[in-house]
Structure formats: structure tokens, C-alpha cells
């Protein structure tokens, strides 16, 4: 809950020595959770059974429920989304180079590089924030083996265009669906596209199992390989028939997942209400553009994302994030500065940015605000009130920040 009311002058801002609007931090990634009693009942049962890992009854039940929910043949739960991606990459036998966006979380690039595959960063479409299909073919070389699309903010990639490009060039197609659990493309659940789709059920995601992830696929052979690989390649007790790793999901994670699935509709409802409130309260702020979702598709409404146009507002995205953070509103700059500007990729490809103008531009403008069941209407009113106050007093604030920056030099 907000602890302090409206600001009337710029020195009321916490950044300029006023009191913070929130006494406790308001997070972007505060987990949304299901029913505590139901969770604890299952935990007690697990405790009594003394079965904590290794494809236990809750993991098996979770897998069944995921398959049913997503309408996909296989959805294999694993310990996190990054391992899910590594398993899919390895099971598809990818090598050489793989095309990925740079405007995303670092894990897809790392999952490739970890296996000595070069991530080749391709630019995004500024309208969708996803891979720009027009730019992919120019990045394909004789070493390219696959494309990894990311459904950023839960908005599906241009799945059909990517599928055509992959087929035409004999490439594998994977999707990082970490943001897109519960979302659909042309009425079909995300999970069913490409060779495989990879989910993250990390605590900060719309649907979480503390840590966790899954590989979804309709390919039986691929699924069989991944099942072996996530358990050291074991087939039976003493028989290892394949190279593998430890990618297993624990029972307690599966319990969290089963419990969360039962509350999914309510979580989406809260996310949606919050999304609509942000939209209403910040509508008409020229220079702030909110990421929108396709009303014809299913969507989890998890991400509240704005693009900040400095030339229209008079403040940079970083000014706004700094200002909100001082108020204990921990706005985030996902996905600044882009993977190509992080190590080791920055050293490997120092000039990658030349081919990524839209990525660079967006990474400098994007701001994520808190959502989820831990965020209430009063919080959102306070956050939006502050953003509006900042925009209304932009020139004064900028001047004060400049004076402060000079004094700190
Ligand atoms: N692909 C994409 C597109 C992804 O976004 C991600 C993960 C992955 C793949 C990889 O999946 P996993 O291997 O993680 O399953 C966070 C998450 O750690 C990361 O999972 C997520 N993306 C990424 C977008 O966000 P950070 O470094 O920003 O996390 P952190 O610790 O700053 O937490 C974010 C906010 O959430 C903080 O304000 C604190 C709050 N929080 C966090 C946790 C863990 C809570 O309130 N409670 C919690 O339990 O990366």
C-alpha cells in the first residue's frame, strides 16, 4: 500500500529529498500465487510420502494437467526455463549459428553459447517488439541451423512467417515462450508451434513453480529424447543410454504449479483489471505508449510496458525509472541494454549494434511497471499519479536533475 499521498511540488519527490510514496518496495516481479491451504495440503501429503524428486506423483500429475491445459502432446516439466531451452537445443542437435533476438532476457543467448553455438542477433519489429521476419533471411549463413523466436510480453511472434522462413531454409524453429503461458496464436495455445516451445515458470512469471520450466512439443521422438536427457539419460535403474543432465523438476515445484493452475483465471482477471487501470490513468499522456494485446487472443496480461518518448515528455526513460525507484516503485528497464551489449557478446561482436537499430532504440525507451495479484488499485493510482506529476513538471525536474548530476561530478 502507498504510504504517502500526492506530491504538490517537485521537492516532494523522493529523488529530490521528499518522502517516498511507498514504505515497502513495489516490485515488477512479485509472484502471483494460488490458494495457500491447497498448497499446504499437498505439501503435507508430499512430506508423508517422502517423495521429493525424480518424476514423483505430483510432477506426473502436473505434466498431465499442463498437457490438457495447453492441448499439446508433450509438456515436460523441468527445473527452470534456461535448462528447458538448453535441452531443446541439444535434443534438436543444433550447431553452428542460431538466429535470436537481442531484445530479450539473456538466457536464450547463453543457452546457445553454453553449447558453443553462436547466437546471431537479429533486429526486432518496433511495432511488435518481436523478431522482424523481414530481417531474418539476411542473417542466414551456411552455418545457421535454427531460429529462436521469443514471444516477448506474451505477444506471439509472427509464427506463420517464421515457420515459412524456417521451412524454406531447412532450419529448426524454437520459441522461447517464457512470457506466454496461457496465451494463444490464432486461437491455438502457445506450446504448439515450431519444433518445440519453452516455458519458464520462474517466481517472477505470470504462472510460477518457484523455479521451473517446461518443453512443449508435438514431436514424440523429440519428447522422448528430452525425457531421457533431463534425467542423465537413464532408462530404468542402472541403464544410461544417452548423454544427459539433471533437469528434473521437484515435487514441491510441481505442487506450486498444480495449485497455481487452479487459480489461473483469477490471476488473469486481476492482471487484466490492473492493465486496464494503468491504461485508463495514463491515457492521453503523449510520449507514453503502452504495449497492447490482441483482444481476439487469450492473453495473460502480465506485462505493463510503456515506451517513453523523451522528445515528447522532456524526461528520459531512465529519469522516470530513477524517479519511481526513489519512491520505492521498482520499475524495470527490461530488456536494456540488449544481449549484444552484454558479455561475452559485447566482446565477440562489438559492432552488432549497427545491424540492430530498432533493438537499440527500444532498449532505451522501454519501462516495465508492477503487475500481478500483489498490486492493488490504490498502488496503481499512486504510480500513475507520480508518472503524470513527473510529466507535468518535466522541465523543472530535468533542470533539478541536471544540477544534481553536475554537483555529483
Ligand atoms: N526467456 C525469457 C524471455 C525470460 O524473461 C526468462 C526469465 C527466461 C527465458 C529464463 O527463464 P528461467 O531460467 O529464469 O526460468 C528476472 C527473473 O529472474 C528471470 O527469470 C526473468 N526472465 C527476468 C525477466 O526477470 P531479474 O534479474 O530481473 O530478477 P530480480 O531478482 O531482479 O527480480 C525481479 C523483481 O521481482 C524484483 O523487483 C524482485 C521481485 N521478486 C523476485 C523474486 C525472485 C519477488 O518479489 N519475489 C521473488 O521471489 O530476472
CSV table of C-alpha atoms and ligand atoms in Angstrom, one decimal:
chain,number,residue,atom,x,y,z
A,1,UNK,CA,0.0,0.0,0.0
A,2,UNK,CA,1.2,3.5,-0.7
A,3,UNK,CA,2.3,5.3,2.5
A,4,UNK,CA,2.3,8.9,1.3
A,5,UNK,CA,-0.2,11.0,-0.6
A,6,UNK,CA,0.1,13.3,-3.6
A,7,UNK,CA,3.1,15.5,-4.3
A,8,UNK,CA,2.4,19.2,-5.0
A,9,UNK,CA,5.9,20.5,-5.8
A,10,UNK,CA,9.0,18.8,-7.2
A,11,UNK,CA,10.9,18.8,-3.9
A,12,UNK,CA,8.2,16.4,-2.6
A,13,UNK,CA,9.7,13.8,-4.9
A,14,UNK,CA,11.8,11.3,-3.1
A,15,UNK,CA,14.5,11.7,-5.7
A,16,UNK,CA,14.7,15.4,-4.6
A,17,UNK,CA,14.7,14.7,-0.9
A,18,UNK,CA,10.9,14.3,-0.3
A,19,UNK,CA,9.4,11.2,1.4
A,20,UNK,CA,9.0,8.0,-0.6
A,21,UNK,CA,5.5,7.3,-1.8
A,22,UNK,CA,5.7,3.6,-0.7
A,23,UNK,CA,7.1,2.4,2.6
A,24,UNK,CA,7.8,-1.1,1.1
A,25,UNK,CA,9.1,-1.7,-2.4
A,26,UNK,CA,6.5,-2.3,-5.1
A,27,UNK,CA,8.0,-4.9,-7.4
A,28,UNK,CA,7.5,-5.7,-11.1
A,29,UNK,CA,8.0,-9.4,-10.5
A,30,UNK,CA,6.1,-10.0,-7.2
A,31,UNK,CA,4.9,-13.6,-7.6
A,32,UNK,CA,1.1,-14.2,-8.1
A,33,UNK,CA,0.1,-17.3,-6.1
A,34,UNK,CA,-2.7,-19.8,-5.7
A,35,UNK,CA,-4.6,-21.0,-2.7
A,36,UNK,CA,-2.3,-21.3,0.4
A,37,UNK,CA,-4.4,-24.1,2.1
A,38,UNK,CA,-4.5,-26.2,-1.0
A,39,UNK,CA,-0.7,-25.8,-1.4
A,40,UNK,CA,0.0,-26.8,2.2
A,41,UNK,CA,-2.4,-29.8,2.0
A,42,UNK,CA,-0.3,-31.1,-0.9
A,43,UNK,CA,3.0,-30.3,0.8
A,44,UNK,CA,1.8,-32.3,3.8
A,45,UNK,CA,1.0,-35.2,1.6
A,46,UNK,CA,4.4,-35.0,-0.1
A,47,UNK,CA,6.0,-34.8,3.3
A,48,UNK,CA,4.3,-38.0,4.4
A,49,UNK,CA,5.1,-39.9,1.3
A,50,UNK,CA,8.8,-38.8,1.5
A,51,UNK,CA,8.9,-38.5,-2.3
A,52,UNK,CA,10.6,-35.2,-3.2
A,53,UNK,CA,12.0,-35.5,-6.8
A,54,UNK,CA,12.7,-37.9,-9.7
A,55,UNK,CA,9.4,-37.9,-11.5
A,56,UNK,CA,7.2,-38.2,-8.4
A,57,UNK,CA,3.4,-38.3,-8.4
A,58,UNK,CA,2.9,-34.5,-8.3
A,59,UNK,CA,5.3,-34.0,-11.2
A,60,UNK,CA,3.4,-36.6,-13.2
A,61,UNK,CA,0.1,-35.0,-12.3
A,62,UNK,CA,1.4,-31.6,-13.2
A,63,UNK,CA,2.6,-32.8,-16.6
A,64,UNK,CA,-0.9,-34.3,-17.3
A,65,UNK,CA,-2.6,-31.1,-16.4
A,66,UNK,CA,-0.2,-29.0,-18.5
A,67,UNK,CA,-0.8,-31.2,-21.5
A,68,UNK,CA,-4.5,-30.9,-21.1
A,69,UNK,CA,-4.4,-27.1,-20.5
A,70,UNK,CA,-2.2,-26.4,-23.5
A,71,UNK,CA,-3.7,-29.0,-25.8
A,72,UNK,CA,-0.2,-30.2,-26.7
A,73,UNK,CA,1.1,-33.8,-27.0
A,74,UNK,CA,4.0,-33.4,-24.6
A,75,UNK,CA,4.8,-30.7,-22.0
A,76,UNK,CA,7.8,-31.9,-20.0
A,77,UNK,CA,8.4,-30.1,-16.7
A,78,UNK,CA,12.0,-29.3,-15.8
A,79,UNK,CA,13.9,-27.3,-13.2
A,80,UNK,CA,13.9,-23.9,-15.0
A,81,UNK,CA,13.3,-22.2,-18.3
A,82,UNK,CA,17.0,-21.9,-19.2
A,83,UNK,CA,17.6,-25.7,-18.8
A,84,UNK,CA,14.4,-26.2,-20.8
A,85,UNK,CA,16.0,-24.2,-23.6
A,86,UNK,CA,19.3,-26.0,-23.3
A,87,UNK,CA,17.6,-29.4,-23.5
A,88,UNK,CA,15.6,-28.4,-26.6
A,89,UNK,CA,18.7,-27.0,-28.3
A,90,UNK,CA,20.6,-30.2,-27.6
A,91,UNK,CA,17.8,-32.6,-28.4
A,92,UNK,CA,17.4,-30.8,-31.8
A,93,UNK,CA,21.1,-31.2,-32.4
A,94,UNK,CA,21.6,-27.6,-33.2
A,95,UNK,CA,25.1,-26.4,-34.1
A,96,UNK,CA,27.0,-23.5,-35.8
A,97,UNK,CA,24.8,-20.4,-35.6
A,98,UNK,CA,21.3,-19.8,-34.4
A,99,UNK,CA,19.3,-16.6,-35.0
A,100,UNK,CA,17.8,-15.0,-31.9
A,101,UNK,CA,16.6,-11.5,-30.9
A,102,UNK,CA,18.9,-9.4,-28.8
A,103,UNK,CA,15.9,-7.6,-27.3
A,104,UNK,CA,15.2,-10.3,-24.7
A,105,UNK,CA,16.4,-11.8,-21.4
A,106,UNK,CA,19.9,-13.1,-21.7
A,107,UNK,CA,19.1,-16.8,-21.2
A,108,UNK,CA,18.4,-17.8,-24.8
A,109,UNK,CA,21.8,-16.4,-26.0
A,110,UNK,CA,23.5,-18.1,-23.0
A,111,UNK,CA,21.8,-21.4,-23.6
A,112,UNK,CA,23.2,-21.4,-27.1
A,113,UNK,CA,26.7,-20.1,-26.3
A,114,UNK,CA,26.9,-22.6,-23.4
A,115,UNK,CA,26.8,-25.3,-26.1
A,116,UNK,CA,29.3,-23.4,-28.3
A,117,UNK,CA,26.6,-22.4,-30.7
A,118,UNK,CA,26.9,-18.7,-31.9
A,119,UNK,CA,23.9,-16.6,-31.2
A,120,UNK,CA,23.4,-14.3,-34.2
A,121,UNK,CA,21.3,-11.3,-33.1
A,122,UNK,CA,18.6,-10.2,-35.4
A,123,UNK,CA,16.6,-7.0,-35.1
A,124,UNK,CA,13.0,-6.6,-33.9
A,125,UNK,CA,10.0,-5.1,-35.4
A,126,UNK,CA,9.3,-1.9,-33.4
A,127,UNK,CA,5.6,-2.5,-33.6
A,128,UNK,CA,5.6,-6.0,-32.1
A,129,UNK,CA,8.9,-6.0,-30.1
A,130,UNK,CA,9.5,-9.5,-31.6
A,131,UNK,CA,11.9,-10.7,-34.3
A,132,UNK,CA,11.3,-8.9,-37.6
A,133,UNK,CA,10.7,-11.6,-40.2
A,134,UNK,CA,11.9,-9.2,-42.9
A,135,UNK,CA,15.3,-9.1,-41.4
A,136,UNK,CA,15.9,-12.8,-40.7
A,137,UNK,CA,16.9,-14.2,-44.1
A,138,UNK,CA,19.8,-11.7,-44.4
A,139,UNK,CA,21.3,-13.2,-41.2
A,140,UNK,CA,21.2,-16.8,-42.5
A,141,UNK,CA,24.6,-18.3,-43.5
A,142,UNK,CA,25.7,-21.9,-44.4
A,143,UNK,CA,26.3,-22.4,-40.6
A,144,UNK,CA,22.8,-21.5,-39.5
A,145,UNK,CA,20.8,-24.3,-38.0
A,146,UNK,CA,17.8,-22.7,-36.4
A,147,UNK,CA,15.8,-19.7,-35.4
A,148,UNK,CA,14.7,-19.0,-31.8
A,149,UNK,CA,11.7,-16.6,-31.7
A,150,UNK,CA,10.7,-15.1,-28.3
A,151,UNK,CA,7.1,-14.2,-27.6
A,152,UNK,CA,8.0,-11.1,-25.8
A,153,UNK,CA,5.5,-9.8,-23.2
A,154,UNK,CA,3.3,-12.8,-24.1
A,155,UNK,CA,2.6,-11.4,-27.6
A,156,UNK,CA,3.2,-14.2,-30.1
A,157,UNK,CA,5.9,-13.8,-32.7
A,158,UNK,CA,4.9,-13.8,-36.3
A,159,UNK,CA,4.7,-17.5,-36.1
A,160,UNK,CA,3.5,-18.2,-39.6
A,161,UNK,CA,6.2,-16.0,-41.2
A,162,UNK,CA,8.9,-17.6,-39.1
A,163,UNK,CA,7.6,-21.1,-39.9
A,164,UNK,CA,7.7,-20.3,-43.6
A,165,UNK,CA,11.3,-18.9,-43.4
A,166,UNK,CA,12.5,-22.0,-41.3
A,167,UNK,CA,11.0,-24.4,-43.9
A,168,UNK,CA,12.3,-22.5,-46.9
A,169,UNK,CA,15.8,-22.6,-45.4
A,170,UNK,CA,15.7,-26.0,-43.8
A,171,UNK,CA,16.1,-24.6,-40.3
A,172,UNK,CA,14.7,-25.8,-37.0
A,173,UNK,CA,12.4,-23.4,-35.2
A,174,UNK,CA,12.2,-22.9,-31.4
A,175,UNK,CA,10.2,-20.5,-29.4
A,176,UNK,CA,11.1,-19.0,-26.1
A,177,UNK,CA,7.6,-18.8,-24.6
A,178,UNK,CA,8.8,-17.7,-21.1
A,179,UNK,CA,6.3,-14.8,-21.2
A,180,UNK,CA,3.5,-16.5,-23.0
A,181,UNK,CA,2.0,-19.2,-20.7
A,182,UNK,CA,-1.8,-19.0,-21.1
A,183,UNK,CA,-1.6,-17.1,-24.4
A,184,UNK,CA,-2.8,-18.1,-27.8
A,185,UNK,CA,-2.0,-17.5,-31.5
A,186,UNK,CA,-5.0,-17.8,-33.9
A,187,UNK,CA,-6.9,-19.4,-31.1
A,188,UNK,CA,-4.4,-22.2,-30.5
A,189,UNK,CA,-2.3,-22.3,-27.3
A,190,UNK,CA,1.3,-21.2,-27.4
A,191,UNK,CA,3.1,-24.5,-26.9
A,192,UNK,CA,2.0,-25.9,-30.3
A,193,UNK,CA,4.3,-24.1,-32.7
A,194,UNK,CA,7.7,-24.7,-34.2
A,195,UNK,CA,9.7,-27.8,-33.3
A,196,UNK,CA,9.3,-27.0,-29.6
A,197,UNK,CA,8.3,-24.2,-27.3
A,198,UNK,CA,10.0,-23.5,-24.0
A,199,UNK,CA,8.3,-22.1,-20.9
A,200,UNK,CA,9.7,-20.5,-17.7
A,201,UNK,CA,7.8,-20.9,-14.5
A,202,UNK,CA,10.2,-18.7,-12.6
A,203,UNK,CA,8.8,-16.9,-9.5
A,204,UNK,CA,8.5,-13.6,-11.4
A,205,UNK,CA,6.5,-15.1,-14.2
A,206,UNK,CA,2.7,-15.0,-14.6
A,207,UNK,CA,2.5,-18.6,-13.6
A,208,UNK,CA,5.2,-19.9,-11.3
A,209,UNK,CA,6.6,-23.1,-9.7
A,210,UNK,CA,9.2,-21.1,-7.6
A,211,UNK,CA,11.8,-22.1,-10.2
A,212,UNK,CA,10.7,-24.2,-13.1
A,213,UNK,CA,10.1,-24.5,-16.8
A,214,UNK,CA,8.9,-26.9,-19.5
A,215,UNK,CA,9.5,-28.0,-23.0
A,216,UNK,CA,6.3,-28.4,-25.1
A,217,UNK,CA,6.2,-30.2,-28.4
A,218,UNK,CA,4.0,-32.3,-30.6
A,219,UNK,CA,7.0,-34.4,-31.7
A,220,UNK,CA,7.1,-37.8,-30.0
A,221,UNK,CA,10.7,-38.5,-30.8
A,222,UNK,CA,12.0,-35.2,-29.6
A,223,UNK,CA,9.9,-35.5,-26.4
A,224,UNK,CA,11.4,-39.0,-25.7
A,225,UNK,CA,14.9,-37.6,-26.1
A,226,UNK,CA,14.2,-34.7,-23.8
A,227,UNK,CA,12.8,-37.0,-21.2
A,228,UNK,CA,16.0,-39.1,-21.2
A,229,UNK,CA,18.3,-36.0,-21.3
A,230,UNK,CA,16.6,-34.3,-18.3
A,231,UNK,CA,17.4,-37.4,-16.2
A,232,UNK,CA,21.1,-38.1,-17.0
A,233,UNK,CA,20.0,-40.3,-19.9
A,234,UNK,CA,18.7,-43.0,-17.6
A,235,UNK,CA,16.4,-45.7,-19.0
A,236,UNK,CA,15.5,-47.8,-15.9
A,237,UNK,CA,17.6,-48.1,-12.8
A,238,UNK,CA,21.1,-48.8,-14.0
A,239,UNK,CA,20.9,-48.2,-17.7
A,240,UNK,CA,22.2,-45.0,-19.2
A,241,UNK,CA,21.5,-44.8,-22.9
A,242,UNK,CA,22.1,-41.2,-23.7
A,243,UNK,CA,24.1,-38.1,-22.6
A,244,UNK,CA,22.1,-36.1,-20.2
A,245,UNK,CA,22.0,-33.7,-17.3
A,246,UNK,CA,19.9,-33.0,-14.2
A,247,UNK,CA,16.9,-31.0,-15.4
A,248,UNK,CA,14.3,-32.6,-13.1
A,249,UNK,CA,11.5,-30.6,-11.5
A,250,UNK,CA,11.0,-31.2,-7.8
A,251,UNK,CA,7.7,-32.3,-6.2
A,252,UNK,CA,7.4,-29.0,-4.3
A,253,UNK,CA,7.6,-27.1,-7.6
A,254,UNK,CA,5.0,-29.3,-9.2
A,255,UNK,CA,2.7,-28.7,-6.1
A,256,UNK,CA,3.1,-25.0,-6.6
A,257,UNK,CA,2.3,-25.4,-10.3
A,258,UNK,CA,-0.8,-27.6,-9.7
A,259,UNK,CA,-2.0,-25.1,-7.1
A,260,UNK,CA,-1.3,-22.1,-9.4
A,261,UNK,CA,-3.2,-23.7,-12.3
A,262,UNK,CA,-6.3,-23.8,-10.2
A,263,UNK,CA,-6.2,-20.0,-9.7
A,264,UNK,CA,-5.0,-19.1,-13.2
A,265,UNK,CA,-8.3,-17.5,-14.3
A,266,UNK,CA,-8.4,-15.2,-11.2
A,267,UNK,CA,-4.8,-14.2,-11.7
A,268,UNK,CA,-5.5,-13.3,-15.3
A,269,UNK,CA,-8.6,-11.3,-14.2
A,270,UNK,CA,-6.5,-9.3,-11.7
A,271,UNK,CA,-3.8,-8.7,-14.3
A,272,UNK,CA,-6.4,-7.6,-16.8
A,273,UNK,CA,-8.1,-5.2,-14.3
A,274,UNK,CA,-4.7,-3.7,-13.4
A,275,UNK,CA,-3.7,-3.4,-17.0
A,276,UNK,CA,-7.0,-1.6,-17.8
A,277,UNK,CA,-6.5,0.8,-14.9
A,278,UNK,CA,-2.9,1.7,-15.9
A,279,UNK,CA,-4.2,2.3,-19.4
A,280,UNK,CA,-7.1,4.5,-18.3
A,281,UNK,CA,-5.0,6.5,-15.9
A,282,UNK,CA,-2.1,7.1,-18.3
A,283,UNK,CA,-4.2,7.5,-21.4
A,284,UNK,CA,-3.6,10.8,-23.2
A,285,UNK,CA,0.0,11.2,-21.9
A,286,UNK,CA,1.6,12.0,-25.2
A,287,UNK,CA,5.1,10.4,-25.3
A,288,UNK,CA,4.0,7.3,-23.3
A,289,UNK,CA,2.9,4.4,-25.5
A,290,UNK,CA,1.6,1.3,-23.7
A,291,UNK,CA,2.1,-2.2,-25.1
A,292,UNK,CA,-1.3,-3.5,-26.2
A,293,UNK,CA,-2.6,-7.0,-26.5
A,294,UNK,CA,-4.8,-8.6,-29.3
A,295,UNK,CA,-8.3,-8.8,-27.8
A,296,UNK,CA,-9.1,-11.8,-30.1
A,297,UNK,CA,-6.5,-14.0,-28.5
A,298,UNK,CA,-6.0,-15.4,-25.0
A,299,UNK,CA,-3.5,-13.4,-23.1
A,300,UNK,CA,-2.1,-13.3,-19.5
A,301,UNK,CA,-1.8,-9.5,-19.3
A,302,UNK,CA,1.2,-9.9,-17.1
A,303,UNK,CA,3.4,-7.2,-18.5
A,304,UNK,CA,2.7,-3.5,-18.1
A,305,UNK,CA,5.1,-2.0,-20.6
A,306,UNK,CA,5.5,1.6,-21.7
A,307,UNK,CA,7.7,3.2,-24.4
A,308,UNK,CA,8.9,6.6,-23.2
A,309,UNK,CA,9.5,9.2,-25.9
A,310,UNK,CA,11.9,11.7,-24.4
A,311,UNK,CA,11.3,14.2,-27.1
A,312,UNK,CA,7.6,14.4,-26.2
A,313,UNK,CA,7.9,14.1,-22.5
A,314,UNK,CA,11.0,16.1,-21.7
A,315,UNK,CA,12.3,13.3,-19.5
A,316,UNK,CA,14.2,10.2,-20.4
A,317,UNK,CA,13.1,6.7,-19.6
A,318,UNK,CA,16.0,6.5,-17.2
A,319,UNK,CA,14.8,9.7,-15.5
A,320,UNK,CA,11.4,8.2,-15.0
A,321,UNK,CA,12.8,4.9,-13.7
A,322,UNK,CA,15.1,6.7,-11.3
A,323,UNK,CA,12.3,8.9,-10.1
A,324,UNK,CA,10.0,5.9,-9.5
A,325,UNK,CA,12.7,3.8,-7.9
A,326,UNK,CA,13.3,6.6,-5.3
A,327,UNK,CA,9.6,6.3,-4.5
A,328,UNK,CA,10.1,2.6,-3.9
A,329,UNK,CA,8.3,1.7,-7.1
A,330,UNK,CA,10.9,-0.7,-8.7
A,331,UNK,CA,10.2,-0.1,-12.3
A,332,UNK,CA,12.4,-2.1,-14.6
A,333,UNK,CA,14.2,-1.5,-17.9
A,334,UNK,CA,13.5,-4.9,-19.4
A,335,UNK,CA,15.4,-5.6,-21.7
A,336,UNK,CA,18.1,-2.9,-21.5
A,337,UNK,CA,20.8,-2.8,-22.9
A,338,UNK,CA,20.1,-5.8,-25.3
A,339,UNK,CA,22.0,-9.0,-25.2
A,340,UNK,CA,24.5,-7.8,-27.8
A,341,UNK,CA,25.7,-5.2,-25.3
A,342,UNK,CA,26.3,-7.8,-22.5
A,343,UNK,CA,29.3,-10.0,-22.1
A,344,UNK,CA,30.6,-12.1,-23.7
A,345,UNK,CA,28.6,-11.0,-26.7
A,346,UNK,CA,29.8,-7.3,-26.5
A,347,UNK,CA,33.4,-8.5,-26.9
A,348,UNK,CA,32.6,-11.2,-29.5
A,349,UNK,CA,30.5,-8.8,-31.7
A,350,UNK,CA,31.5,-5.2,-30.9
A,351,UNK,CA,29.7,-3.8,-33.9
A,352,UNK,CA,26.5,-5.9,-33.6
A,353,UNK,CA,24.5,-2.8,-32.8
A,354,UNK,CA,24.9,-1.5,-36.4
A,355,UNK,CA,22.5,-4.2,-37.5
A,356,UNK,CA,20.2,-3.7,-34.5
A,357,UNK,CA,18.9,-0.1,-34.8
A,358,UNK,CA,15.4,-0.9,-33.5
A,359,UNK,CA,16.7,-3.0,-30.7
A,360,UNK,CA,19.0,-0.2,-29.6
A,361,UNK,CA,16.2,2.4,-29.8
A,362,UNK,CA,13.6,0.3,-27.9
A,363,UNK,CA,16.1,-0.8,-25.2
A,364,UNK,CA,16.5,2.9,-24.4
A,365,UNK,CA,12.8,3.6,-24.2
A,366,UNK,CA,11.1,0.7,-22.6
A,367,UNK,CA,9.8,0.7,-19.0
A,368,UNK,CA,8.0,-2.1,-17.1
A,369,UNK,CA,5.7,-1.3,-14.2
A,370,UNK,CA,4.4,-3.6,-11.4
A,371,UNK,CA,1.5,-6.0,-12.0
A,372,UNK,CA,0.2,-9.2,-10.5
A,373,UNK,CA,-2.0,-10.1,-7.6
A,374,UNK,CA,0.2,-8.3,-5.1
A,375,UNK,CA,-0.6,-5.0,-6.8
A,376,UNK,CA,-3.9,-3.2,-6.0
A,377,UNK,CA,-5.8,-0.3,-7.5
A,378,UNK,CA,-4.6,2.1,-4.8
A,379,UNK,CA,-1.0,1.2,-5.8
A,380,UNK,CA,-1.6,1.8,-9.4
A,381,UNK,CA,-3.4,5.1,-8.8
A,382,UNK,CA,-0.3,6.2,-6.8
A,383,UNK,CA,2.2,5.0,-9.5
A,384,UNK,CA,0.2,6.7,-12.3
A,385,UNK,CA,-0.3,9.9,-10.3
A,386,UNK,CA,3.5,10.1,-9.9
A,387,UNK,CA,4.2,9.5,-13.6
A,388,UNK,CA,1.7,12.2,-14.5
A,389,UNK,CA,3.1,14.6,-11.9
A,390,UNK,CA,6.6,13.9,-13.4
A,391,UNK,CA,5.4,14.6,-16.9
A,392,UNK,CA,3.6,17.8,-15.9
A,393,UNK,CA,6.7,19.1,-14.2
A,394,UNK,CA,9.2,17.6,-16.6
A,395,UNK,CA,11.2,20.8,-17.4
A,396,UNK,CA,11.6,21.7,-13.7
A,397,UNK,CA,12.6,18.1,-12.8
A,398,UNK,CA,15.1,17.8,-15.6
A,399,UNK,CA,16.7,21.1,-14.5
A,400,UNK,CA,16.9,19.8,-10.9
A,401,UNK,CA,18.4,16.5,-12.0
A,402,UNK,CA,21.0,18.3,-14.1
A,403,UNK,CA,22.0,20.5,-11.2
A,404,UNK,CA,22.3,17.4,-9.1
A,405,UNK,CA,24.3,15.5,-11.7
A,406,UNK,CA,26.7,18.5,-12.0
A,407,UNK,CA,27.1,18.7,-8.2
A,408,UNK,CA,27.9,14.9,-8.1
A,409,UNK,CA,30.7,15.3,-10.7
B,1,LIG,N1,13.3,-16.2,-21.5
B,1,LIG,C1,12.7,-15.0,-21.1
B,1,LIG,C2,12.1,-14.2,-22.2
B,1,LIG,C3,12.8,-14.7,-19.8
B,1,LIG,O1,12.3,-13.5,-19.4
B,1,LIG,C4,13.4,-15.5,-18.9
B,1,LIG,C5,13.5,-15.2,-17.5
B,1,LIG,C6,13.9,-16.8,-19.3
B,1,LIG,C7,13.8,-17.1,-20.7
B,1,LIG,C8,14.6,-17.7,-18.4
B,1,LIG,O2,13.8,-18.5,-17.6
B,1,LIG,P1,14.3,-19.0,-16.2
B,1,LIG,O3,15.6,-19.8,-16.4
B,1,LIG,O4,14.6,-17.8,-15.3
B,1,LIG,O5,13.2,-19.9,-15.7
B,1,LIG,C9,14.1,-11.9,-13.6
B,1,LIG,C10,14.0,-13.4,-13.5
B,1,LIG,O6,15.0,-14.0,-12.6
B,1,LIG,C11,14.1,-14.1,-14.8
B,1,LIG,O7,13.6,-15.4,-14.6
B,1,LIG,C12,13.2,-13.4,-15.8
B,1,LIG,N2,13.2,-14.0,-17.1
B,1,LIG,C13,13.6,-12.0,-15.9
B,1,LIG,C14,12.8,-11.2,-16.9
B,1,LIG,O8,13.4,-11.4,-14.7
B,1,LIG,P2,15.9,-10.3,-12.7
B,1,LIG,O9,17.4,-10.3,-12.7
B,1,LIG,O10,15.2,-9.1,-13.2
B,1,LIG,O11,15.3,-10.8,-11.3
B,1,LIG,P3,15.2,-10.0,-9.9
B,1,LIG,O12,15.8,-10.8,-8.9
B,1,LIG,O13,15.7,-8.6,-10.1
B,1,LIG,O14,13.6,-10.0,-9.7
B,1,LIG,C15,12.7,-9.1,-10.4
B,1,LIG,C16,11.8,-8.5,-9.4
B,1,LIG,O15,10.9,-9.4,-8.8
B,1,LIG,C17,12.5,-7.8,-8.2
B,1,LIG,O16,12.0,-6.5,-8.0
B,1,LIG,C18,12.1,-8.6,-7.0
B,1,LIG,C19,10.9,-9.4,-7.4
B,1,LIG,N3,10.8,-10.7,-6.9
B,1,LIG,C20,11.7,-11.7,-7.3
B,1,LIG,C21,11.7,-12.9,-6.9
B,1,LIG,C22,12.6,-14.0,-7.4
B,1,LIG,C23,9.9,-11.1,-5.9
B,1,LIG,O17,9.2,-10.2,-5.4
B,1,LIG,N4,9.9,-12.3,-5.4
B,1,LIG,C24,10.7,-13.3,-5.8
B,1,LIG,O18,10.6,-14.5,-5.4
B,1,LIG,O19,15.4,-11.5,-13.6
